[in-house]
Structures are given as structure tokens and as C-alpha cells.
XYZ file of C-alpha atoms in Angstrom:
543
model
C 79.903 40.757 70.041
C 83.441 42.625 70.714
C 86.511 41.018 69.839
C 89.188 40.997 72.777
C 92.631 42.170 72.472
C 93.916 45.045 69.784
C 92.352 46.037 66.923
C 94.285 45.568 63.587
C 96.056 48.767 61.655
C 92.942 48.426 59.315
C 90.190 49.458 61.284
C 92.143 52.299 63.062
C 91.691 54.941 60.416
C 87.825 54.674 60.158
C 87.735 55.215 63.929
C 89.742 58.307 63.854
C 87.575 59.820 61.115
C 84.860 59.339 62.994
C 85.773 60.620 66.083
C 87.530 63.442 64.128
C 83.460 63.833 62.942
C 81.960 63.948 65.879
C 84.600 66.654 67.325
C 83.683 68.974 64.557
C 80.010 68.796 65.002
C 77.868 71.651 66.908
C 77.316 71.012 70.601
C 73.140 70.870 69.121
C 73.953 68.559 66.508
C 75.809 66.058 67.777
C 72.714 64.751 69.067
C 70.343 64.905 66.509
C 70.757 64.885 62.353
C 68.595 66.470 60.116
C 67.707 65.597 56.361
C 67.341 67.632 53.366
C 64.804 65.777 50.886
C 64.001 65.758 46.886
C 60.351 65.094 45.990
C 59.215 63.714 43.842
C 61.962 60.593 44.177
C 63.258 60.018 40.448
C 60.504 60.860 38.638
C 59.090 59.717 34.756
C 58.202 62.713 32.885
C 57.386 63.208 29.379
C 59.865 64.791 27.300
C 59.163 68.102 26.846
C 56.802 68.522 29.896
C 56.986 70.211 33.134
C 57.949 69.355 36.706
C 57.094 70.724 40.125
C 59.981 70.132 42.520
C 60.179 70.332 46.544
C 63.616 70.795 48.680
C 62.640 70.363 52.547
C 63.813 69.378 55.737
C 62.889 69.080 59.240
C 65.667 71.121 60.463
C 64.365 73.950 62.922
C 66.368 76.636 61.300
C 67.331 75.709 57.781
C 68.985 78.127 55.961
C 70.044 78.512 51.963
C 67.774 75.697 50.662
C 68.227 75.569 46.781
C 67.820 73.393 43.855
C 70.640 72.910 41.457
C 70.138 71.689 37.938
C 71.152 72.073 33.807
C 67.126 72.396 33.388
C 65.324 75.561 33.522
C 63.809 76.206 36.651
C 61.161 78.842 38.269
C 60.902 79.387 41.990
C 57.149 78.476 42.665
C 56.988 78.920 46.333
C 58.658 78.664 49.931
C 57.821 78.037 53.489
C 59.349 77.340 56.685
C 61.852 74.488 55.801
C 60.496 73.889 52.427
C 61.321 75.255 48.718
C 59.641 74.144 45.453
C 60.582 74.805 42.080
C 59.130 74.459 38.612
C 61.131 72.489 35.981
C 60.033 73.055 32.192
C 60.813 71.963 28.916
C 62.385 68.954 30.262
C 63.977 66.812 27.103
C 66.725 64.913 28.628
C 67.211 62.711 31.387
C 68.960 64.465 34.153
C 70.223 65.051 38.162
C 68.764 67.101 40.439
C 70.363 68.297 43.850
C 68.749 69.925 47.094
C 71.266 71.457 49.579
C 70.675 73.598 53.057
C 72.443 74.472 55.980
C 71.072 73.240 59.192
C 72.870 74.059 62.322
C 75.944 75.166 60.391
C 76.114 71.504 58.866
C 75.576 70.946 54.787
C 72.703 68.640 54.054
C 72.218 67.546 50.684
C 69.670 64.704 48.397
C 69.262 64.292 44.838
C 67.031 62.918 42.431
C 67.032 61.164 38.800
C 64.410 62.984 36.331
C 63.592 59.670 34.043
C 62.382 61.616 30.089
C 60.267 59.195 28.735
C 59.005 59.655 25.095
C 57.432 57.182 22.394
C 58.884 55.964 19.251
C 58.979 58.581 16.313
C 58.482 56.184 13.810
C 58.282 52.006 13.802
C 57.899 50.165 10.563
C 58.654 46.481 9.110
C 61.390 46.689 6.587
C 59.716 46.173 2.753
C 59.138 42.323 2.412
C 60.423 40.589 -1.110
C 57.281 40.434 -3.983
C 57.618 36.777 -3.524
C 59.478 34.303 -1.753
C 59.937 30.863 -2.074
C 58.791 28.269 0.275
C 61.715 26.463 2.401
C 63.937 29.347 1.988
C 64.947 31.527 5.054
C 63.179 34.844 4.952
C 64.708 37.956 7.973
C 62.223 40.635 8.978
C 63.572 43.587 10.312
C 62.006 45.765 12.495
C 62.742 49.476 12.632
C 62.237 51.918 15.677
C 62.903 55.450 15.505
C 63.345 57.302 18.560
C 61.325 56.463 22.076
C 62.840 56.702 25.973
C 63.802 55.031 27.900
C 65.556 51.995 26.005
C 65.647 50.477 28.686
C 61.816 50.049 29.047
C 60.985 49.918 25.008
C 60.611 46.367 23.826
C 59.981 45.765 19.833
C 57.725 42.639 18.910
C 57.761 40.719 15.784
C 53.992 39.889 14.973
C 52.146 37.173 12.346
C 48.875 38.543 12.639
C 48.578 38.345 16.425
C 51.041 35.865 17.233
C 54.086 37.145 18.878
C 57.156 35.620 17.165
C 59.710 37.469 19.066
C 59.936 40.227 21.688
C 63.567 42.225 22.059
C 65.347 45.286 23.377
C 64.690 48.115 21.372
C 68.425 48.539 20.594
C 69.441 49.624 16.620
C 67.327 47.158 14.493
C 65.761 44.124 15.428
C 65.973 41.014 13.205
C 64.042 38.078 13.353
C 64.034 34.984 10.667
C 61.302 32.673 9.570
C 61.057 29.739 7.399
C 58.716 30.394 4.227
C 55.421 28.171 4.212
C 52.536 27.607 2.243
C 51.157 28.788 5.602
C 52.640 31.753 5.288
C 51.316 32.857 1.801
C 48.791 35.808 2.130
C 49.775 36.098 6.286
C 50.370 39.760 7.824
C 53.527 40.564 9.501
C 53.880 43.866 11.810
C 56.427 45.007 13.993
C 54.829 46.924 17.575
C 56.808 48.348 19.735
C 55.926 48.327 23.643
C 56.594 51.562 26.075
C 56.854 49.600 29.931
C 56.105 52.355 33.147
C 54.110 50.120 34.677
C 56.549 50.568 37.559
C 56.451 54.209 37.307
C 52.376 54.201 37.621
C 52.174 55.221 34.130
C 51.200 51.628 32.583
C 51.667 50.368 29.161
C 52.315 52.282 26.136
C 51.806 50.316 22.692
C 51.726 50.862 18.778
C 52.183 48.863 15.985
C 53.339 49.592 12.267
C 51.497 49.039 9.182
C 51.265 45.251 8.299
C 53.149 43.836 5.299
C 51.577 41.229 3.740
C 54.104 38.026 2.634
C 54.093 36.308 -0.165
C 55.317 32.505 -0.661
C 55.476 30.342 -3.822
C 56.396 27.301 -4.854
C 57.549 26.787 -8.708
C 58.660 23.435 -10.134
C 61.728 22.598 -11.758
C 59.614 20.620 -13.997
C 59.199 22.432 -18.152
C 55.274 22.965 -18.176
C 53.951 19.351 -20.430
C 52.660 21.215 -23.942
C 50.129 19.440 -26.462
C 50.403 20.962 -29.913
C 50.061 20.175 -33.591
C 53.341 19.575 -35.455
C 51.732 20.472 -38.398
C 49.013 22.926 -39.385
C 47.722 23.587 -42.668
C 47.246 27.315 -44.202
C 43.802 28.823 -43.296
C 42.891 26.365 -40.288
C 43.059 26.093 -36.475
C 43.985 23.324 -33.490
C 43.909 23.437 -30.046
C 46.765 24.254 -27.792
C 46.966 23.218 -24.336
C 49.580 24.020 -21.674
C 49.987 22.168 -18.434
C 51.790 22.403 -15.084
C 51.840 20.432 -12.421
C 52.982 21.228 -8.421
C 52.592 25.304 -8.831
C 51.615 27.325 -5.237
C 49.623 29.304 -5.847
C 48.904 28.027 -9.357
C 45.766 30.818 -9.534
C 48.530 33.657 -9.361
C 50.758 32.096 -11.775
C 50.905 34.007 -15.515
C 50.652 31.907 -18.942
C 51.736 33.377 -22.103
C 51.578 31.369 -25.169
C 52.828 32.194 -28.133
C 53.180 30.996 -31.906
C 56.641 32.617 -33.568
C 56.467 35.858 -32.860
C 52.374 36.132 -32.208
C 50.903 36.300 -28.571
C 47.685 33.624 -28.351
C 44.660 34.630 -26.093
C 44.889 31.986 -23.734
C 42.248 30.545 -21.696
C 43.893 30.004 -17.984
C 42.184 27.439 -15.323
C 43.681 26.327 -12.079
C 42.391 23.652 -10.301
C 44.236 23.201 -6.814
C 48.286 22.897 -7.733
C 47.589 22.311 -11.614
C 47.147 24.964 -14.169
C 46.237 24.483 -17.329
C 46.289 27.225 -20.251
C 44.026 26.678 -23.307
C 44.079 28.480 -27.268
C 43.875 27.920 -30.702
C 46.745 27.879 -33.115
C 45.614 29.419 -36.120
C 47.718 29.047 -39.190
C 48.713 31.824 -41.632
C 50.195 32.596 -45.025
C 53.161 34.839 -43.046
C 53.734 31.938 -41.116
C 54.149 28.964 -43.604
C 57.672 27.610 -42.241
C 58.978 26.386 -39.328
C 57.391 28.009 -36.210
C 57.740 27.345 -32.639
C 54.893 27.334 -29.927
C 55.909 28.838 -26.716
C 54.400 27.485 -23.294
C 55.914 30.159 -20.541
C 54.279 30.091 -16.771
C 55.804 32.663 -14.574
C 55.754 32.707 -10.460
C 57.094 34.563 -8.081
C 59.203 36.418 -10.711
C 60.864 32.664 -12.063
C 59.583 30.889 -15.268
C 59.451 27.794 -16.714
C 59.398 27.105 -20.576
C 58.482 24.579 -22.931
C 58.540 24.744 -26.813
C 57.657 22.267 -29.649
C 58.464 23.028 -33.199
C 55.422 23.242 -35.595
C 55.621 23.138 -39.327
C 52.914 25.044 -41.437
C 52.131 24.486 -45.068
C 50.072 25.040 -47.703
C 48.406 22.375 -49.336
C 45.533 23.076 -51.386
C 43.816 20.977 -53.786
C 43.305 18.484 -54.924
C 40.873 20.065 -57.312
C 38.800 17.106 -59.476
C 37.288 18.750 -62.569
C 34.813 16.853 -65.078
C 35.004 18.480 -68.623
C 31.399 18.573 -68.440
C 29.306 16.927 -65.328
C 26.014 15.783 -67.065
C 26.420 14.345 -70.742
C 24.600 12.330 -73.398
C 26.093 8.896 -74.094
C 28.875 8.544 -76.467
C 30.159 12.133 -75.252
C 33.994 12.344 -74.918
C 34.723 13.447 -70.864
C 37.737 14.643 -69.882
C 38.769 14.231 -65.627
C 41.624 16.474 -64.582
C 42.914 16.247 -60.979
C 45.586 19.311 -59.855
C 46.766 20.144 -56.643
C 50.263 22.751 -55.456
C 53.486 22.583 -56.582
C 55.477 20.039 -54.696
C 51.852 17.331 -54.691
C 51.688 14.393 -55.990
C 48.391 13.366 -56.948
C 47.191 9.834 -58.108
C 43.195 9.802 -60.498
C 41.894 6.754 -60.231
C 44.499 4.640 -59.723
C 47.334 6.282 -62.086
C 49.265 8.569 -60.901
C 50.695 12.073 -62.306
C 54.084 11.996 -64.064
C 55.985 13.969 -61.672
C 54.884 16.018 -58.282
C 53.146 19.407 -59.002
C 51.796 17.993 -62.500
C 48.410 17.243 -63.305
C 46.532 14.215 -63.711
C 44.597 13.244 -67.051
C 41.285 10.675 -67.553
C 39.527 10.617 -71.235
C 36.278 8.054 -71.861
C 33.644 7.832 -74.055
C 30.981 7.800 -72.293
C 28.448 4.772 -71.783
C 25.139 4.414 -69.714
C 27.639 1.929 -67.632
C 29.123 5.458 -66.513
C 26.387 6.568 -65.242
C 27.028 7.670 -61.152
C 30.327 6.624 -62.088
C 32.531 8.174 -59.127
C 35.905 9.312 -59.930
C 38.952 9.208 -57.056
C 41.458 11.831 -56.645
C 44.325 11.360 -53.705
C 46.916 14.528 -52.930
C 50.195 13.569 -51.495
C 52.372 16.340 -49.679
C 55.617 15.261 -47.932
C 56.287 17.846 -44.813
C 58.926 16.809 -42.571
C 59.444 13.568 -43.226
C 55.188 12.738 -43.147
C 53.156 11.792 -45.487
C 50.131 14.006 -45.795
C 46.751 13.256 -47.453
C 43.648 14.690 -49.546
C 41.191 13.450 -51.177
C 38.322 14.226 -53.849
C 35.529 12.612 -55.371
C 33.122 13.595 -58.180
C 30.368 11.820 -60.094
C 29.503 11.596 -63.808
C 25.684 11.724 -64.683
C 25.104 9.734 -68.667
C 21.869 10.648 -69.964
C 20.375 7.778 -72.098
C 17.196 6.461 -73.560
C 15.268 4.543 -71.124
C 15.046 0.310 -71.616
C 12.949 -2.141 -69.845
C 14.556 -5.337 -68.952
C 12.836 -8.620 -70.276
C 14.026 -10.234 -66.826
C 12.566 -8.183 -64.811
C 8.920 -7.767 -67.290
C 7.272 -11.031 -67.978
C 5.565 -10.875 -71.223
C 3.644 -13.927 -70.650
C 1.465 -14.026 -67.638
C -1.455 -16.688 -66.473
C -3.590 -15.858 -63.112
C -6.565 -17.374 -62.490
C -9.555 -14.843 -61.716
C -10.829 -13.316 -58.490
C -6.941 -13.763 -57.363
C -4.988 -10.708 -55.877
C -1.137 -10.070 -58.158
C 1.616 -8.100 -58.753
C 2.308 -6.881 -61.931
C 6.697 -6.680 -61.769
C 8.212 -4.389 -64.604
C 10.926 -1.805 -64.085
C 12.134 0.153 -66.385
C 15.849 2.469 -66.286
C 17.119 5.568 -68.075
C 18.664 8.934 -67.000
C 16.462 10.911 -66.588
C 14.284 7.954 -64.760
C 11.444 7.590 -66.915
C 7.704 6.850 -66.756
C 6.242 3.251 -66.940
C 2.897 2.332 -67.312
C 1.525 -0.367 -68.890
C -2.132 0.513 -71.277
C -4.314 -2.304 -72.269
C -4.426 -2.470 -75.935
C -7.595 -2.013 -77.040
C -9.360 -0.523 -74.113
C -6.475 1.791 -72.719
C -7.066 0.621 -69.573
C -4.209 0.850 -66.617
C -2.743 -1.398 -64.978
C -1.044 -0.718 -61.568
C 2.489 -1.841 -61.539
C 4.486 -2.616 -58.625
C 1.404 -2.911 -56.780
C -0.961 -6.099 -55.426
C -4.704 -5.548 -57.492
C -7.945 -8.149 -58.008
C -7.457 -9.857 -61.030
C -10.487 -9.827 -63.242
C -11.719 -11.492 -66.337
C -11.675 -8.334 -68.466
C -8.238 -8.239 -67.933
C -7.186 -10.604 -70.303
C -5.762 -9.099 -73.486
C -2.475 -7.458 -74.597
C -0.858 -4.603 -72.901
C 1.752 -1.953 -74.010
C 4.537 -1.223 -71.360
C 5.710 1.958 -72.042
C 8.903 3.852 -70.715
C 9.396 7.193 -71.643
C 11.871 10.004 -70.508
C 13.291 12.986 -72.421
C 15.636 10.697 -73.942
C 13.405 8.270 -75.920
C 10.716 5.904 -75.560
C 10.645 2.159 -75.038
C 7.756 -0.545 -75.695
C 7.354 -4.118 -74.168
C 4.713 -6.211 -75.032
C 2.860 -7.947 -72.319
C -0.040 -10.831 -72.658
C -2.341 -11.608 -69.847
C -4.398 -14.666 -69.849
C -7.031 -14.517 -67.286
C -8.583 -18.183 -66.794
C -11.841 -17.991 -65.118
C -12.712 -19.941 -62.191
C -14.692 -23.654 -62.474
C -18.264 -23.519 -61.582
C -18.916 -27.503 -61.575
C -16.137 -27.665 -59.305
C -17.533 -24.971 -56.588
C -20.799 -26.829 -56.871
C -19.375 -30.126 -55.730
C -16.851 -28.457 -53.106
C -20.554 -27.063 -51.528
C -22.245 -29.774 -51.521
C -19.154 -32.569 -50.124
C -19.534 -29.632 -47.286
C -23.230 -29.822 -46.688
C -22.953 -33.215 -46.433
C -19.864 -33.573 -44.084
C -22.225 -30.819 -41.972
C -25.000 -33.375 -42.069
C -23.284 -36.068 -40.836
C -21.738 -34.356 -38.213
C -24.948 -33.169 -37.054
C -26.591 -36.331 -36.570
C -24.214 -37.773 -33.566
C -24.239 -34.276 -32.011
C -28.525 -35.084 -31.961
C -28.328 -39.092 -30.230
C -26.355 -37.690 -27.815
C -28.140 -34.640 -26.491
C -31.629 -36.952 -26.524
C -29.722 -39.724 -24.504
C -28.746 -37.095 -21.931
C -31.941 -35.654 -21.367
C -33.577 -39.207 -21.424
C -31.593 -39.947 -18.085
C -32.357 -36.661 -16.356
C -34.996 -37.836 -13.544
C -35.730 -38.068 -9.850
C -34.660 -41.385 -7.826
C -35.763 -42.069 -3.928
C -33.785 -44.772 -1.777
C -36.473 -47.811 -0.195
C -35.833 -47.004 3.109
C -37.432 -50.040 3.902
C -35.892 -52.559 1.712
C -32.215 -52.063 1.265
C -31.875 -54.943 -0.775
C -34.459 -53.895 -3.429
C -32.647 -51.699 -6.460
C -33.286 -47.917 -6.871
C -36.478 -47.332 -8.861
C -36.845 -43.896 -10.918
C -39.839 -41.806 -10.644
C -41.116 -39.396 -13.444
C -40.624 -35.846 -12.348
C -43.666 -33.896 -11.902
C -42.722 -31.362 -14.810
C -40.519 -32.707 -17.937
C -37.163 -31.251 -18.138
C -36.941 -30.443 -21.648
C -37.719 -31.517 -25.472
C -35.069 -33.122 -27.741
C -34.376 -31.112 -31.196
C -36.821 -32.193 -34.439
């Protein structure tokens, strides 16, 4: 549509160019334009690498067709309205022009050589040792080199999921929160070359994988179970806890007592660790000591310590003058023990700590396995410590036999079974036995034996030991059994067997008296049953 009426002041000086234009051109041309063309249209080369370009047109007569361009370039051939060129060592994006003369007119195109090149170098910047869980942790990824920028993408990776995706421009940052998650995971940076466009596709490669490590250490001391006081020369357990560590099987222990490292025994079992060793006490360590719980994560530690006294305490030490004696031998019990004990013997105690402790007695067969008590006392921070000894006196004496416990009167009736009871003591323990006094005939003791008439008489209970011998008269009366008596007892039984005989006999001849056969009267029924003799008897009553 054409507007009516005069154009404005604007559009006047387009016009004239244009007609100025078309004035200039050749009576041939002003017909028909020709184009001078670049092939190939901005292309993607690899830096470094080679190009083969063509200037042509369609113009009849084209004359002066060249290729201008910064690159180095070889003619490599020419043709009616064509000219191509080979581009080398091409490093650097760049323009390329065509120009010709067609007709007397200039014709012209250009082109846009894309360099495209991959990364020199891409790497994760070095992750911390350790780091906490909940904190913030950045990851930095690091791309050297690689063109075009505009097509090179970096990518954050945790294993293979993508947790960003950027420009390659300077370094690329990301930031994650620390999780138990986390702990163990591989992070990678990859960077990605895009020419899909371009017909060249997709162009990856990743760096080398960092692996991150999280950890979670309470504020919480570790919870320490020690002695607080160990004697010279012996050993207790030690045992070191902590609760809420991540991951507890990576944590270090170290115990220690003073200035000694322990061998400890380390466990984890899920969050909890617990550290086991023995405490052994020496002489260079009698004092005050402290035991030292330290568990170290992630480059932080947490300590516990619990003081621990060691002492020496030896003794007490409970010494008989002489631990077997005769009676009527003076003993003499001594009870010692270190410098700062007090010790207490039988009851009595020293005179002052670090002194000894005195017992004198004559001694009697009443002391005999007499024990003696000994009780240490050390005072170590405030606590009362304790030791005790015991020892035992052996008295020899003669060996007695106590009337109480040896009848010397004793009635049993013959053909009975007894026990002859007689003990006899001493130290040594001596030797009873009891010899009848005319025969020499034994007689057990202690023991149940059939008591005979020969054994009546008088018998010599001896005890005898190393120490003496001891006599005790014993009479046994052995009554012998009525025979007037036995005859009646026999023949009150006979009788009593008689009698019950005969009452047994009625009734066994009454039974087999009724034993028969009885038929009914069919006839009759009002005559009573008759019995009939069985053809064969049933049996004979006893003589």
C-alpha cells in the first residue's frame, strides 16, 4: 500500500542514494547481481589444524577473486569462477574475506573460523582431611584452557549425580552441606565440550575424584573408669568410653599413665568406642599420677583425666619364733609391715605406725592350731587401706584318752552287734588300739562287730605317738544269752501255729463239703432243690 500526498524529509535521502546506485551501475548489471561466496560458512576447526577454503561466484566473468586473512594460507586450486585456499596451523579464532570483480562491480562475503580446543587441565581443588558434619563445605572446580567458552560447561559431580552444571568462566564454586551421607562419597569435577550444533557432538572428561571426609566429634570428655589407687607391683583395668563419635572406627585412643603410653585395646561398636588396658603400677611411679583418656577425630580431641595415687604397702609379715614346738616352749609372734603402717596382732596394736608388733606365750596343748591375726593399716589420701595375715602354731604333746569319750565299764549281751567308742588326741595324732589282756586279742574300735562270749575280760587301750604313751583300762562283761527262755519263746510259737492251723482246716472241709451238682424239678416248682452227688468227687480234705 502507497501512502498519498508527499513524502516526509526522512525518507528522501534513502531514495536519492538509491537512485544515485542504480545510475552508477553497468548497463549489464543493472539487471542482474552476482554473489561472491565463502565455503565452508563459519566453520569449527581444531586448534592447530588445517582448513580448505573456496571463494566463488556465478558471475560470467569474475575477475581478481582472493582470500584475505591473518592465517597462513596456500593457493590449492582455481577454476572458472572459483578459488580455494588452504588454511594451516589455525590457533585462533578469526575472519575470513572473499572479494572479486564482476562486471566492474566489487563483490565481497566473509566467514567466522570457530578454534575449538579441549581443556588443558581440569581438577577438583584438594578437599580438607576431615570435615565436620553440618558445616558448609565449597568445592572448586578448576579448568585450564579449552575453546570455545562459550560451548564448555564444568559439572560438579557426587559420584554420578550432577550437583551443578556452569559456564566454564575462571573457577567454578559450588557448596554443600557436610553429612554422614557424605563420609567416604567421591566428588569430581568434568568438564563438557558442546558442537553438537557444529556436527561435531559432545566432548567430555572428568578429573580425578577426591574422596570427602565427614565427622562428627562430641563436645562430651570421653567417661574414664580407673583405679584411684594402685599398689606397687600390681595391675587394674582401664577402660575409656565415648559416646556419639562418626565414624567412631576411625577415631584414635591414646591412654596414658604419667608420662607412659598404655597398649590399648580399641573396639567400636556403631557410634561408641571403647578403649581397654591395664594400669600397671611401678616403683618410679609411687606418687601422684594421672591417667590420660585422649580420642582424636577429624584432627579435634577430647580429654579426660583422673588422678591415681600409687603406693607401696608391703607387709604385713607374721613371723612365729618357731612354727612347730613341744609344750611349755616360750613362742615369740612378731607382726611388721612399711614405714608409715600401722599394724594391730591379735587384738593389740603396735605403739606407733611403722613399729612392730610383739606376742610371747608359753605354750600349752590348748595352743595347738592356734591361729594368730595380723591387720596392716596404710592411710593414702584420706582412705583407709587394709592387709591381713594369718599363721598357725602346731604344740606337740603326749597323747591322752578321754574317760568321756572311753567307757571303762561295758555290759552287752552275746550274739549282739556294738561299737566299741574310744578316741584318743595328741600332736602328732597317735595310735589307739585296744589288746585283750591276756589273749592279745584286738578289738575294732570305732567300728560295729558280733559280740562274743570270749570277749569278756579286760582290755588295754593304748595311745601312742612320738610323744608318749597313754593306757586306759577297759572291762567287758559279756552275759550270755538264756536257753530256758528260747525254749519257751519256741514252743508259745508252735503252739500259737497250731491253733491257727486248726480253723484254717474246718473251713477248707466245709467248702469242699458244699461243692456239688443241683437240677431244678421242672415238673414240680413247688418242691425244693435236691442235690445230686457228682459222678467224680471234687477233692479230699487235709489229714
Amino acid at each position: 500500500m502507497v501512502p498519498l500526498g508527499p513524502l516526509p524529509r526522512a525518507c528522501w535521502t534513502p531514495l536519492i542514494s538509491l537512485l544515485l546506485v542504480c545510475c552508477l551501475l553497468p548497463p549489464g548489471a543493472q539487471g542482474q547481481a552476482f554473489r561472491l561466496r565463502v565455503e565452508p560458512q563459519n566453520p569449527v576447526v581444531p586448534a592447530g589444524g588445517s582448513l580448505l577454503v573456496n571463494c566463488s561466484t556465478d558471475c560470467p566473468q569474475p575477475e581478481l577473486i582472493s582470500l584475505e586473512t591473518s592465517l597462513f594460507k596456500e593457493e590449492a586450486g582455481e577454476g572458472l569462477g572459483w578459488k580455494a585456499y588452504w588454511l594451516s596451523n589455525v590457533t585462533s579464532d578469526s575472519e575470513i574475506f572473499c572479494s572479486g570483480i564482476c562486471n566492474g562491480s566489487q563483490m565481497s562475503d566473509s566467514s567466522d573460523i570457530t578454534v575449538y580446543q579441549f581443556p588443558e587441565r581440569v581438577e577438583l581443588a584438594p578437599l580438607s582431611p576431615w570435615n565436620p558434619v553440618g558445616k558448609n563445605l565449597t568445592l572448586r572446580c578448576r579448568v585450564a584452557g579449552g575453546a570455545p567458552r562459550a560451548k564448555l560447561s564444568v559439572l560438579l559431580l557426587r559420584g554420578e549425580e550432577v550437583l551443578s552444571q556452569q559456564l566454564a568462566v575462571g573457577e567454578v564454586t559450588t557448596t554443600v552441606l557436610a553429612s554422614r551421607n557424605d563420609h567416604g562419597a567421591n566428588f569430581s569435577c568434568r568438564w563438557e565440550l558442546d558442537l553438537r550444533s557444529q556436527g561435531l557432538g559432545l566432548f567430555q572428561n572428568s578429573s580425578v575424584p577426591r574422596q570427602l571426609r565427614t565427622f562428627v566429634l562430641p563436645v562430651t570428655p570421653p567417661r574414664l573408669f580407673a583405679p584411684r589407687f594402685l599398689e606397687v607391683g600390681t595391675s587394674q583395668a582401664v577402660n575409656c568410653t565415648l559416646d556419639g563419635l562418626f565414624p567412631a572406627s576411625e577415631a584414635q585412643v591414646q591412654l596414658a599413665l604419667g608420662d607412659q603410653m598404655l597398649n590399648a585395646t580399641v573396639e567400636s561398636y556403631g557410634d561408641t568406642l571403647t578403649a581397654s588396658t591395664t594400669a600397671t603400677a611401678t616403683a618410679e611411679l609411687e606418687g601422684a599420677q594421672e591417667i590420660v583418656c585422649n580420642v582424636t577425630l577429624g584432627g579435634e580431641s577430647q580429654e579426660t583425666q583422673e588422678n591415681l595415687t600409687i603406693y607401696s604397702f608391703w607387709g604385713p609379715v607374721l613371723n612365729l619364733s618357731q612354727p612347730t614346738v613341744r609344750q611349755g616352749t616360750i613362742v615369740n609372734v612378731t607382726c611388721a609391715a612399711g614405714a608409715r603402717v600401722q599394724v594391730t596382732l591379735d587384738g593389740v596394736p603396735a605403739a606407733a605406725p611403722g613399729q612392730l608388733a610383739l606376742l610371747q606365750l608359753n605354750a600349752t596343748e590348748r595352743d595347738d592350731r592356734r591361729s594368730f591375726f595380723c591387720s596392716a593399716a596404710l592411710e593414702v589420701d584420706g582412705v583407709v587401706l587394709h592387709k591381713n595375715r594369718s599363721v598357725q602354731l602346731r604344740v606337740l604333746y603326749g597323747p591322752k584318752i578321754d574317760p568321756a569319750k572311753c567307757p571303762q565299764h561295758l555290759m552287752w549281751k552275746e550274739r549282739t552287734t556294738q561299737i566299741l567308742q574310744c578316741q584318743a588326741q595328741g600332736n602328732p595324732d597317735p595310735q589307739l588300739q585296744c589288746l585283750h589282756k591276756g589273749s592279745m586279742a584286738q578289738v575294732p574300735i570305732g567300728i560295729p562287730f558280733r559280740v562274743r562270749l570270749n570277749y569278756s575280760g579286760t582290755y588295754h587301750c593304748q595311745a601312742a605317738s612320738s610323744q608318749g604313751i597313754y593306757t586306759v583300762t577297759v572291762v567287758m562283761n559279756v552275759q550270755e544269752r538264756n536257753p530256758i527262755t528260747i525254749t519257751i519263746i519256741i514252743a508259745v510259737l508252735t503252739i500259737l501255729g497250731f491253733v491257727a492251723a486248726i480253723p484254717a482246716s474246718i473251713y477248707v472241709f466245709g467248702v469242699h463239703k458244699r461243692r456239688d451238682i443241683y437240677h431244678v424239678n421242672q415238673g414240680n416248682a413247688g418242691f425244693p432243690l435236691t442235690s445230686k452227688t457228682a459222678e467224680e468227687p471234687l477233692g479230699e480234705p487235709p489229714s
